[in-house]
Coordinates of C-alpha atoms and ligand atoms in Angstrom, one line a residue:
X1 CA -68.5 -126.0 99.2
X2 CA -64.9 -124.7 99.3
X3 CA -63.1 -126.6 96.3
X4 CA -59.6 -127.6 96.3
X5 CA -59.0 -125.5 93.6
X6 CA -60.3 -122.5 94.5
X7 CA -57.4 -121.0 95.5
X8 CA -55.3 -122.6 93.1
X9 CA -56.3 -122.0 89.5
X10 CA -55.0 -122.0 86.1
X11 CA -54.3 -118.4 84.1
X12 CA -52.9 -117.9 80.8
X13 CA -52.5 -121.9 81.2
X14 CA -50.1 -121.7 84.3
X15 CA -51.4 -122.6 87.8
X16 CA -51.2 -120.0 90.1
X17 CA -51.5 -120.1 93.9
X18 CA -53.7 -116.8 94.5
X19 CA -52.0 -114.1 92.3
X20 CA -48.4 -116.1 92.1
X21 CA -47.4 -118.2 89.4
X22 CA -46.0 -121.5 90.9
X23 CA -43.5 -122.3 88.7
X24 CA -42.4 -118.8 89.8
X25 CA -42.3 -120.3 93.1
X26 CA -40.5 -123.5 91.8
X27 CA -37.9 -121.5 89.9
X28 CA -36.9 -119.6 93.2
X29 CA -37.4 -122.0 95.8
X30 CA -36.6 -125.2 94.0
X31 CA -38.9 -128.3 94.6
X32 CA -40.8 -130.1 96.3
X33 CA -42.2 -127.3 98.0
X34 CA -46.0 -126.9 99.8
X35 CA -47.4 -123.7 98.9
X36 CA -50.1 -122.5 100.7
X37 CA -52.7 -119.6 100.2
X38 CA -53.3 -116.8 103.4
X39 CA -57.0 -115.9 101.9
X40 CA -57.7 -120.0 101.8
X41 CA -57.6 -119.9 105.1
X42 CA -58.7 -117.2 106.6
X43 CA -61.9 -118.3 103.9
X44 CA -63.0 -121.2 106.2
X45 CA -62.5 -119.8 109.5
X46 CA -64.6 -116.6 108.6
X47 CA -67.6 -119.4 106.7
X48 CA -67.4 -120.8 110.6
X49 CA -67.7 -117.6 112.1
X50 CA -70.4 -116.7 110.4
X51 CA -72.5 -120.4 111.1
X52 CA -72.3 -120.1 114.4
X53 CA -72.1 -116.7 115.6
X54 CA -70.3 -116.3 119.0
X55 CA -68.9 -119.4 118.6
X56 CA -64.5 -120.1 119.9
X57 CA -63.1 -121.9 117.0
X58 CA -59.6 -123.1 118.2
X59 CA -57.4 -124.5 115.2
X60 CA -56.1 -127.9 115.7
X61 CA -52.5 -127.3 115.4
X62 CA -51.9 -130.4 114.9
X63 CA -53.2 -129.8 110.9
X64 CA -50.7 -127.6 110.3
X65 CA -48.0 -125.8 112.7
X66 CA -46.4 -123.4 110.6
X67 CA -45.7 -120.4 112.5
X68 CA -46.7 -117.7 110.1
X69 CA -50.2 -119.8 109.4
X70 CA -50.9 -119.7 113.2
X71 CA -49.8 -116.0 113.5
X72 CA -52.3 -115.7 110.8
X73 CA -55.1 -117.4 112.2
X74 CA -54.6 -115.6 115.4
X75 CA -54.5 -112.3 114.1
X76 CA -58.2 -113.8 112.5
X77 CA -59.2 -114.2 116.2
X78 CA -59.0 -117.8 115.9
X79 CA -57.9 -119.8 119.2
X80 CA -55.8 -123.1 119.0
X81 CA -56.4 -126.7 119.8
X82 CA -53.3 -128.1 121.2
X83 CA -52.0 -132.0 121.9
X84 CA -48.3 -131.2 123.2
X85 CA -45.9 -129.1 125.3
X86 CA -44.1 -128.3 121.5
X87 CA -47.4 -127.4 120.0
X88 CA -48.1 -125.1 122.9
X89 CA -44.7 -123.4 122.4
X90 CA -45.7 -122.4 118.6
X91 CA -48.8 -120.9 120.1
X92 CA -46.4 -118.8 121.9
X93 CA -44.4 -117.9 119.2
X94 CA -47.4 -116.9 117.1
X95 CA -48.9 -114.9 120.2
X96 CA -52.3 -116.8 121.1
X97 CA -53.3 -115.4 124.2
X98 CA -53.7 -118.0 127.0
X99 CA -57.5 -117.8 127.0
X100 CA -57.8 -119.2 123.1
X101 CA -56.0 -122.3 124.0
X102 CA -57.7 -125.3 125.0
X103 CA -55.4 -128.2 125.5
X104 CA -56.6 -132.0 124.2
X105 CA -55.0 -135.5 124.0
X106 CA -54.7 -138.2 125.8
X107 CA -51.3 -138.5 127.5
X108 CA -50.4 -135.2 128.9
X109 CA -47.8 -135.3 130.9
X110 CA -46.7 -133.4 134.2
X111 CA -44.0 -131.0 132.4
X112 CA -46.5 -130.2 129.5
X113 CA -49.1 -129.2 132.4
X114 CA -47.3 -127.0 134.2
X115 CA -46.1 -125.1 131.3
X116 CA -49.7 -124.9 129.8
X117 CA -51.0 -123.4 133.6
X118 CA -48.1 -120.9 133.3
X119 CA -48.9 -119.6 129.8
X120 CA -48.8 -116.3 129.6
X121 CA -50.8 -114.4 132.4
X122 CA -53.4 -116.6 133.7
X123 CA -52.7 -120.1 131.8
X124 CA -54.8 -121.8 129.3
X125 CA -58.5 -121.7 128.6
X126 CA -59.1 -125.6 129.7
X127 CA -57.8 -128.3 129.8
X128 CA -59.7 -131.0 127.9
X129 CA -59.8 -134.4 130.3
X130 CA -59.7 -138.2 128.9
X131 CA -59.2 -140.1 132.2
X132 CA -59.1 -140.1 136.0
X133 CA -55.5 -140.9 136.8
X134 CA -55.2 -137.4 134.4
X135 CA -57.3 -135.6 136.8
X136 CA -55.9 -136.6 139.6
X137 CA -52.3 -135.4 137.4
X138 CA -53.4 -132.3 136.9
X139 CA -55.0 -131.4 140.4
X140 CA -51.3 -132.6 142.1
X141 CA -49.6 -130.2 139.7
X142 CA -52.0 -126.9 139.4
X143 CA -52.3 -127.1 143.4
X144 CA -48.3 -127.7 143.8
X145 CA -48.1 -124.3 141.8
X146 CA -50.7 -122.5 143.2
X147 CA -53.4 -122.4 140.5
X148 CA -56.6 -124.3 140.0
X149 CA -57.1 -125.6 136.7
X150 CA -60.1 -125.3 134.4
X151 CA -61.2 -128.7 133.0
X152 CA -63.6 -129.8 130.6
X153 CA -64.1 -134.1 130.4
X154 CA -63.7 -135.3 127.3
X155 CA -67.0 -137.6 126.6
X156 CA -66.9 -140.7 124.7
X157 CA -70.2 -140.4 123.1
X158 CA -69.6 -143.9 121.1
X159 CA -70.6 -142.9 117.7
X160 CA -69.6 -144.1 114.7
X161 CA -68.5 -141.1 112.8
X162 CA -68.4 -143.3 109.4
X163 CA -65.0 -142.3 108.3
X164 CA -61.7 -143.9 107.7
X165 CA -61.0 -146.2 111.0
X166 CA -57.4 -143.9 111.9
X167 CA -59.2 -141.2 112.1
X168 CA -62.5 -142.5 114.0
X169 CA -62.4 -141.5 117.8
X170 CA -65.4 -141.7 119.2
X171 CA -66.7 -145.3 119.5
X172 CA -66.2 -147.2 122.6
X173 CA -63.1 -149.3 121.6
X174 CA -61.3 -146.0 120.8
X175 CA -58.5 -145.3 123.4
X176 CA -60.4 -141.5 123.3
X177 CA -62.1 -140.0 126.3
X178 CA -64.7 -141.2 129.0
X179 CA -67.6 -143.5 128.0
X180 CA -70.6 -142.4 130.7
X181 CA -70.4 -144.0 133.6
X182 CA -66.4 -143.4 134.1
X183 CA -67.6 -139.8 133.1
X184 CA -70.0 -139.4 135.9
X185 CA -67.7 -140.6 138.1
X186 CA -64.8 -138.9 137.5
X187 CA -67.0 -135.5 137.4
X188 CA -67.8 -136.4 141.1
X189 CA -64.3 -136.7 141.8
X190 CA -63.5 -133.3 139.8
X191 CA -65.8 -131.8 142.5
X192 CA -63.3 -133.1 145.3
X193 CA -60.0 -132.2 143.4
X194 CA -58.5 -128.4 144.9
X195 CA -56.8 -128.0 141.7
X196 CA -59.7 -129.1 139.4
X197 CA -62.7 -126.5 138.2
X198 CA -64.6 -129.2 135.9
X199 CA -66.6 -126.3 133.7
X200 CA -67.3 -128.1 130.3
X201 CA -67.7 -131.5 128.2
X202 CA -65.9 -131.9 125.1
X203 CA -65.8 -133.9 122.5
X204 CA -64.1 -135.0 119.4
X205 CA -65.3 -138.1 117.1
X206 CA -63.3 -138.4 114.1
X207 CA -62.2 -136.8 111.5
X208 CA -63.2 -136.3 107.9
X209 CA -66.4 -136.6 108.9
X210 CA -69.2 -135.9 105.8
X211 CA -72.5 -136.5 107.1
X212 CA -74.5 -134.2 109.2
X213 CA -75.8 -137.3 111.1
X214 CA -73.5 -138.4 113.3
X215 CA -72.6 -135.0 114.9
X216 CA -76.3 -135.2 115.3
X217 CA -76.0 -138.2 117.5
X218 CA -73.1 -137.2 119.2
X219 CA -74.1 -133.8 120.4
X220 CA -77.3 -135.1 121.5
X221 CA -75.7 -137.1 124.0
X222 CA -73.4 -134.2 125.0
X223 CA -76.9 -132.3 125.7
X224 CA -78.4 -135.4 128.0
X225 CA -75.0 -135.3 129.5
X226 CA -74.7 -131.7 130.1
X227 CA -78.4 -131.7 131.5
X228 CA -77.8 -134.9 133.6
X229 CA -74.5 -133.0 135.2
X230 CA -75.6 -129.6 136.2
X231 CA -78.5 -131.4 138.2
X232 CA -76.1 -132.6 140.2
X233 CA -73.1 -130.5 140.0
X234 CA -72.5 -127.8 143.0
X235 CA -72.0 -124.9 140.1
X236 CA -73.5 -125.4 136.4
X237 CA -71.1 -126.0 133.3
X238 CA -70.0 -123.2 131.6
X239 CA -69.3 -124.4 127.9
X240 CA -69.2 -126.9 125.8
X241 CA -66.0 -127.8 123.7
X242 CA -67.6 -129.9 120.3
X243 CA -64.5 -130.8 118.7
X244 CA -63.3 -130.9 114.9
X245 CA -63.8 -133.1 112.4
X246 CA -65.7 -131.7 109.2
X247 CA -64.8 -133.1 106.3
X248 CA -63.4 -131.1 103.0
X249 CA -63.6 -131.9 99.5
X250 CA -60.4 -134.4 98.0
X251 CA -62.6 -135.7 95.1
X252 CA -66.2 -135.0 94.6
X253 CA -67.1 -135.4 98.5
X254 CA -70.2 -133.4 99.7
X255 CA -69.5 -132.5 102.7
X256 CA -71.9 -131.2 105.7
X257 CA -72.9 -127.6 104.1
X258 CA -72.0 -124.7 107.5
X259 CA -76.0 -124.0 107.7
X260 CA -76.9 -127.5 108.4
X261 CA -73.7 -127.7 110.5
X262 CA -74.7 -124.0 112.3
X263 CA -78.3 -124.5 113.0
X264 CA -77.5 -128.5 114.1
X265 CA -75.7 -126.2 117.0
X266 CA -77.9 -123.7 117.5
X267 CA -81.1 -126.8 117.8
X268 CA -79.0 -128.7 120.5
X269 CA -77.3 -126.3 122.4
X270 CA -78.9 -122.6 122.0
X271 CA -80.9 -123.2 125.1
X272 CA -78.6 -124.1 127.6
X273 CA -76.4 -120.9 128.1
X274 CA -73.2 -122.6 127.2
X275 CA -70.0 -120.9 125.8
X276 CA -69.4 -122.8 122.1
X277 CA -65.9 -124.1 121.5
X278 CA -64.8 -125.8 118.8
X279 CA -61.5 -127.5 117.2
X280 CA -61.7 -127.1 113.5
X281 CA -58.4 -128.6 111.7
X282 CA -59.0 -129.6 108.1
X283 CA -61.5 -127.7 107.4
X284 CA -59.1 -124.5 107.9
X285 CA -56.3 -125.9 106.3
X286 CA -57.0 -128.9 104.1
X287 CA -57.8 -127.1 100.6
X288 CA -55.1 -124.2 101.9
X289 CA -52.5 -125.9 100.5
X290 CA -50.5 -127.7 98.0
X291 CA -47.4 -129.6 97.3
X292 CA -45.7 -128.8 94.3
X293 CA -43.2 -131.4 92.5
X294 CA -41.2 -132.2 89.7
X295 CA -40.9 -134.7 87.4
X296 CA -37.8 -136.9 87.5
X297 CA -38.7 -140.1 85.6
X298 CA -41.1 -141.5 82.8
X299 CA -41.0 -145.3 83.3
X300 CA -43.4 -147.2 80.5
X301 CA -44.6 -150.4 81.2
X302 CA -47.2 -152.0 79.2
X303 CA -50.3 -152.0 81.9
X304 CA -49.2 -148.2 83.2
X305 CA -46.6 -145.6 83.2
X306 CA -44.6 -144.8 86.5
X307 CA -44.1 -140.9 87.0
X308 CA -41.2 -140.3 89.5
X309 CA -41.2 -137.0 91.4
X310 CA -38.6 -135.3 93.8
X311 CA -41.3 -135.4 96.2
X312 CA -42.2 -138.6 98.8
X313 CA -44.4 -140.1 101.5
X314 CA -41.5 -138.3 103.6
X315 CA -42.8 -135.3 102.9
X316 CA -46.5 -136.4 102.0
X317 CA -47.8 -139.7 104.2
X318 CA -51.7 -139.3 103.3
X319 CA -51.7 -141.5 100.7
X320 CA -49.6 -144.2 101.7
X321 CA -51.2 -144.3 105.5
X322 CA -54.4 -144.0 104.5
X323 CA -54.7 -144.1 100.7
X324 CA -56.1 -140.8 100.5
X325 CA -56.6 -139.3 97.3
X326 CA -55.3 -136.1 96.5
X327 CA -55.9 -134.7 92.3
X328 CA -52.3 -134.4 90.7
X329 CA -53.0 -131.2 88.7
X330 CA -50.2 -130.2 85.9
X331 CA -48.8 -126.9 86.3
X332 CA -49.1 -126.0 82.5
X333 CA -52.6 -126.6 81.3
X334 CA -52.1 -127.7 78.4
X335 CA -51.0 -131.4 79.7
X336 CA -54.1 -131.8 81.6
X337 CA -55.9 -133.5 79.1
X338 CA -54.0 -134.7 76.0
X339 CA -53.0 -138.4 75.4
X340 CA -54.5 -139.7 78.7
X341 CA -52.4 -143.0 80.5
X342 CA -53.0 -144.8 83.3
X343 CA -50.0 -143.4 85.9
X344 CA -48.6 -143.9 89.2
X345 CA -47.2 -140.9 90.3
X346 CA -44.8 -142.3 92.7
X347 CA -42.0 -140.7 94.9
X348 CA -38.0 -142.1 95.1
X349 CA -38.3 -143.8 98.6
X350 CA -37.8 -147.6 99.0
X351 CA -41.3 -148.6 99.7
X352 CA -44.0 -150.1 97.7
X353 CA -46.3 -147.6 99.3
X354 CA -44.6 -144.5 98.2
X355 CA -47.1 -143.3 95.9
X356 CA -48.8 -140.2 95.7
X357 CA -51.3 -141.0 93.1
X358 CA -52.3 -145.1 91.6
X359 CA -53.9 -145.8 87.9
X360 CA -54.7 -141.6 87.3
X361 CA -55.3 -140.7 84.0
X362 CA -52.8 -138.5 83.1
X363 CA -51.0 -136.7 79.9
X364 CA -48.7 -138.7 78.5
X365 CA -47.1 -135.2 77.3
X366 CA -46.1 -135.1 80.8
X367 CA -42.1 -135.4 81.5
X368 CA -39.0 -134.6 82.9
X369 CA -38.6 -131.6 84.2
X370 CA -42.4 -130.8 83.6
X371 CA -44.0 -129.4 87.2
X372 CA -47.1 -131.4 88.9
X373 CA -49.4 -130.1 91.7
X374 CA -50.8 -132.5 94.6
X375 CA -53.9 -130.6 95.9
X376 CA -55.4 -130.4 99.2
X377 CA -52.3 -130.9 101.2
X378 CA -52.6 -128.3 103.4
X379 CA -53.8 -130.6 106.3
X380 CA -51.6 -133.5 108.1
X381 CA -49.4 -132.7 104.8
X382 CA -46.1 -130.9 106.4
X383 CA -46.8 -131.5 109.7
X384 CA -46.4 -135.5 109.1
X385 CA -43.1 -135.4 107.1
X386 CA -39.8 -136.8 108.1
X387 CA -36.7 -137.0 107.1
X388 CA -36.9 -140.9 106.2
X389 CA -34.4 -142.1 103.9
X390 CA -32.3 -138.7 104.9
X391 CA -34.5 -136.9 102.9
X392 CA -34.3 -133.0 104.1
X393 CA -37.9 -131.7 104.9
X394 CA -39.4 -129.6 102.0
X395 CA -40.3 -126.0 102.7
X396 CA -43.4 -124.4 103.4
X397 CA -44.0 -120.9 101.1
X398 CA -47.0 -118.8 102.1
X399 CA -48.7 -116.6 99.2
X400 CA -50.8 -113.5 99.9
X401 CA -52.2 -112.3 97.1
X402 CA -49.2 -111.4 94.4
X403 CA -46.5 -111.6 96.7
X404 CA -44.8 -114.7 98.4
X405 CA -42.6 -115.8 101.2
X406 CA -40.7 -118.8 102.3
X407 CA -42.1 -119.5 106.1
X408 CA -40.0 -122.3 106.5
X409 CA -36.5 -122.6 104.6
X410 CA -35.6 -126.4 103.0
X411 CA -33.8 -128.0 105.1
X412 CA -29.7 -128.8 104.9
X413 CA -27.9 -131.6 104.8
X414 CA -26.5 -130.4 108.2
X415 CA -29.9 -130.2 110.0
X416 CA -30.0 -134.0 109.0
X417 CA -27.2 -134.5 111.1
X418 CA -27.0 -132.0 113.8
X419 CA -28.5 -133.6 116.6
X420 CA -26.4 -136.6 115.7
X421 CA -23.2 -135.0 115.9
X422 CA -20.5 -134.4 118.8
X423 CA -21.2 -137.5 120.3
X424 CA -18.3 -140.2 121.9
X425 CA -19.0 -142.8 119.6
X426 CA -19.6 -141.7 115.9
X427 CA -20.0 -137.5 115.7
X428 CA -17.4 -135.7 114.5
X429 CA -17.1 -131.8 113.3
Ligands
LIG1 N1 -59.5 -132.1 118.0 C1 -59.0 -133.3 118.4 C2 -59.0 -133.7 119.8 C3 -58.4 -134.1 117.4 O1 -57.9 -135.3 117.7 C4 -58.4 -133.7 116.0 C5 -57.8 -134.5 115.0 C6 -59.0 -132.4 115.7 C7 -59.6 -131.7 116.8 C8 -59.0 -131.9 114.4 O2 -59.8 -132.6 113.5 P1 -60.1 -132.1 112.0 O3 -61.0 -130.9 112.2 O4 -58.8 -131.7 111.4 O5 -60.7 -133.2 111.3 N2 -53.7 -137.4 110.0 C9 -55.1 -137.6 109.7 C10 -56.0 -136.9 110.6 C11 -55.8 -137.1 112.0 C12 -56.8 -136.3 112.9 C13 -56.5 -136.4 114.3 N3 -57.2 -135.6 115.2 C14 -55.2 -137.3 108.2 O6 -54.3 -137.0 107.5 O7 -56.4 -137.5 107.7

């Protein structure tokens, strides 16, 4: 099990991200800043590799876009998992070739097709179908430019993937994919479609997902389905596109172990001479990162103490949208364990729910000044901030081994204001 602090560990009592101190990173770069480790990713995506030999594991973007972490990945022979037109152009701008992109999500619209059939020399891997009205959307705009598009449906298998309800897809009230009968349908109308080469199933139940069993469930009922199709299809399906969703470690989570995960493949699908594509997000980038802050504020009470950090649910939603946990580690050891209180570690922005952390026990030794870590923030963690309350977006640093660089500069006061300006009404300058 890949820990959240495995790449993230104390030395000579100072937390270091791979071989760089972070207060080093603090000192230079100011805070809050998420710091993320290349060899933390690159970790995962080889463990993956490795469980299911031959297998396409295309990054969900949507985890973490950062332009150097993509270029990373893709230099790692990883593909990409993409949901927009904007995530598509990052995929660009880190060099995915077109043939490790598959395109998912639920609202594509004509623009963002045509530039993902354009991409590059030959377009995109597939395109990964929720609805018929899409189809018949993507046929009208591959045939009006000359190309036929290669689709896989995306199968609402309706299983409960037993995580938190945001992030549960696959049951039949989610607004995700095809349940069967709309599935066989619109693969008979795939058939009919001149811009439309339906070659695969996907699918995609949740996220966070711990237990082996309900991928179990789920890509049983891909199999049946894939079965079930190719009797009646005019050519057989080609692959099989199985999704993300295995869950990390926050707390003291066991997740799925890769074996179980690998052979789980293997047993369903080994037989059926299917390409193997997956959309791993979290488990890439989850425990690849951090988000580093400092201390503003001690506020005593008699129940608690309030700790109040630079750092906010602009920059860091999880807990607030979902009450995630994340550990708060101190960045000198030494005020890990003395005097313990309990402490909300809570951010300057005019919400109730602007917490990071509720009731930890934490050193009262901690204060001012004083440097904490929030771990596993390397999924949904940059890629959900804003700039609520005019708060500029933290930036991103990427540490391989002793040396660091900034992969995405804080931003200014300007960039707060620079689509604003030059307007009739308010914009000067
Ligand atoms: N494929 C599709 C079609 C997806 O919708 C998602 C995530 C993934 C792959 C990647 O799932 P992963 O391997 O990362 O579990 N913001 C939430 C998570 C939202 C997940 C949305 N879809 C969070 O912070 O927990």
């Amino acid at each position: 099990v890949i820990k959240p602090h495995d790449f993230f560990q104390y030395k000579n009592g100072e937390l270091f991200a791979e071989n760089v101190a972070c207060s080093e990173i603090a000192k230079e770069v100011g805070t809050p800043v998420y710091i993320y480790s290349s060899s933390a990713f690159l970790k995962p995506l080889r463990a993956l590799q490795v469980a299911v030999p031959g297998g396409s594991f295309c990054f969900a973007v949507k985890s973490n876009s950062n332009l150097a972490v993509l270029s990373l990945l893709n230099r790692a022979g990883a593909g990409a998992d993409i949901v927009s037109g904007g995530e598509l152009y990052r995929c660009k701008l880190a060099g995915f070739p077109g043939e490790r992109i598959v395109f998912s999500g639920v609202g594509k619209t004509a623009d963002e097709m045509k530039a993902a059939l354009t991409y590059g020399e030959n377009g995109i891997h597939s395109f990964n179908v929720e609805s018929e009205p899409e189809l018949e959307r993507l046929s009208d705009v591959a045939s009006s430019l000359g190309k036929v598009a290669t689709v896989a449906l995306r199968y609402n298998p309706d299983v409960d993937p037993e995580t938190h309800p945001y992030i549960s897809t696959g049951l039949r009230e989610d607004k995700f994919g095809l349940s069967l009968e709309p599935l066989l349908a619109a693969a008979k109308r795939a058939e009919e479609l001149p811009g439309i080469n339906l070659k695969g199933i996907s699918i995609h139940i949740g996220s966070q997902i711990l237990k082996i069993s309900p991928k179990r469930e789920a890509f049983e009922k891909v199999r049946s389905l894939v079965i079930q199709l190719n009797k009646t299809l005019k050519e057989p399906l080609e692959f099989v596109d199985l999704g993300g969703g295995v869950g990390i470690q926050y707390l003291e989570e066991t997740p799925m172990s890769l074996e179980e995960y690998g052979k789980l493949v293997h047993e369903s699908f080994s037989d059926l001479e299917l390409d193997l594509f997956f959309e791993p997000g979290r488990f890439i980038s989850g425990n690849a990162g951090i988000f580093l802050t400092e201390i503003q504020y001690r506020k005593s009470t008699p129940d608690k103490d309030f700790l109040v950090v630079d750092g906010a649910m602009n920059d860091l939603i999880r807990p607030a949208l979902y009450e995630s946990y994340h550990h708060v580690v101190p960045v000198t050891e030494s005020h890990q364990k003395a005097d313990l209180k309990p402490t909300d570690v809570v951010g300057p922005v005019c919400e109730s729910g602007d917490f990071f952390a509720q009731m930890r026990a934490l050193s009262t030794d901690l204060k001012q000044g004083d440097l904490v870590a929030l771990l596993s923030a390397g999924a949904y963690g940059a890629v959900m901030s804003s700039q609520y309350n005019s708060r500029p977006r933290a930036p991103e640093v990427l540490v391989e081994g002793d040396r660091f660089t900034v992969v995405r500069r804080r931003e200014t006061l300007e960039d707060l204001v620079e689509a604003e300006l030059k307007n009739e009404i308010g914009g000067h300058a």
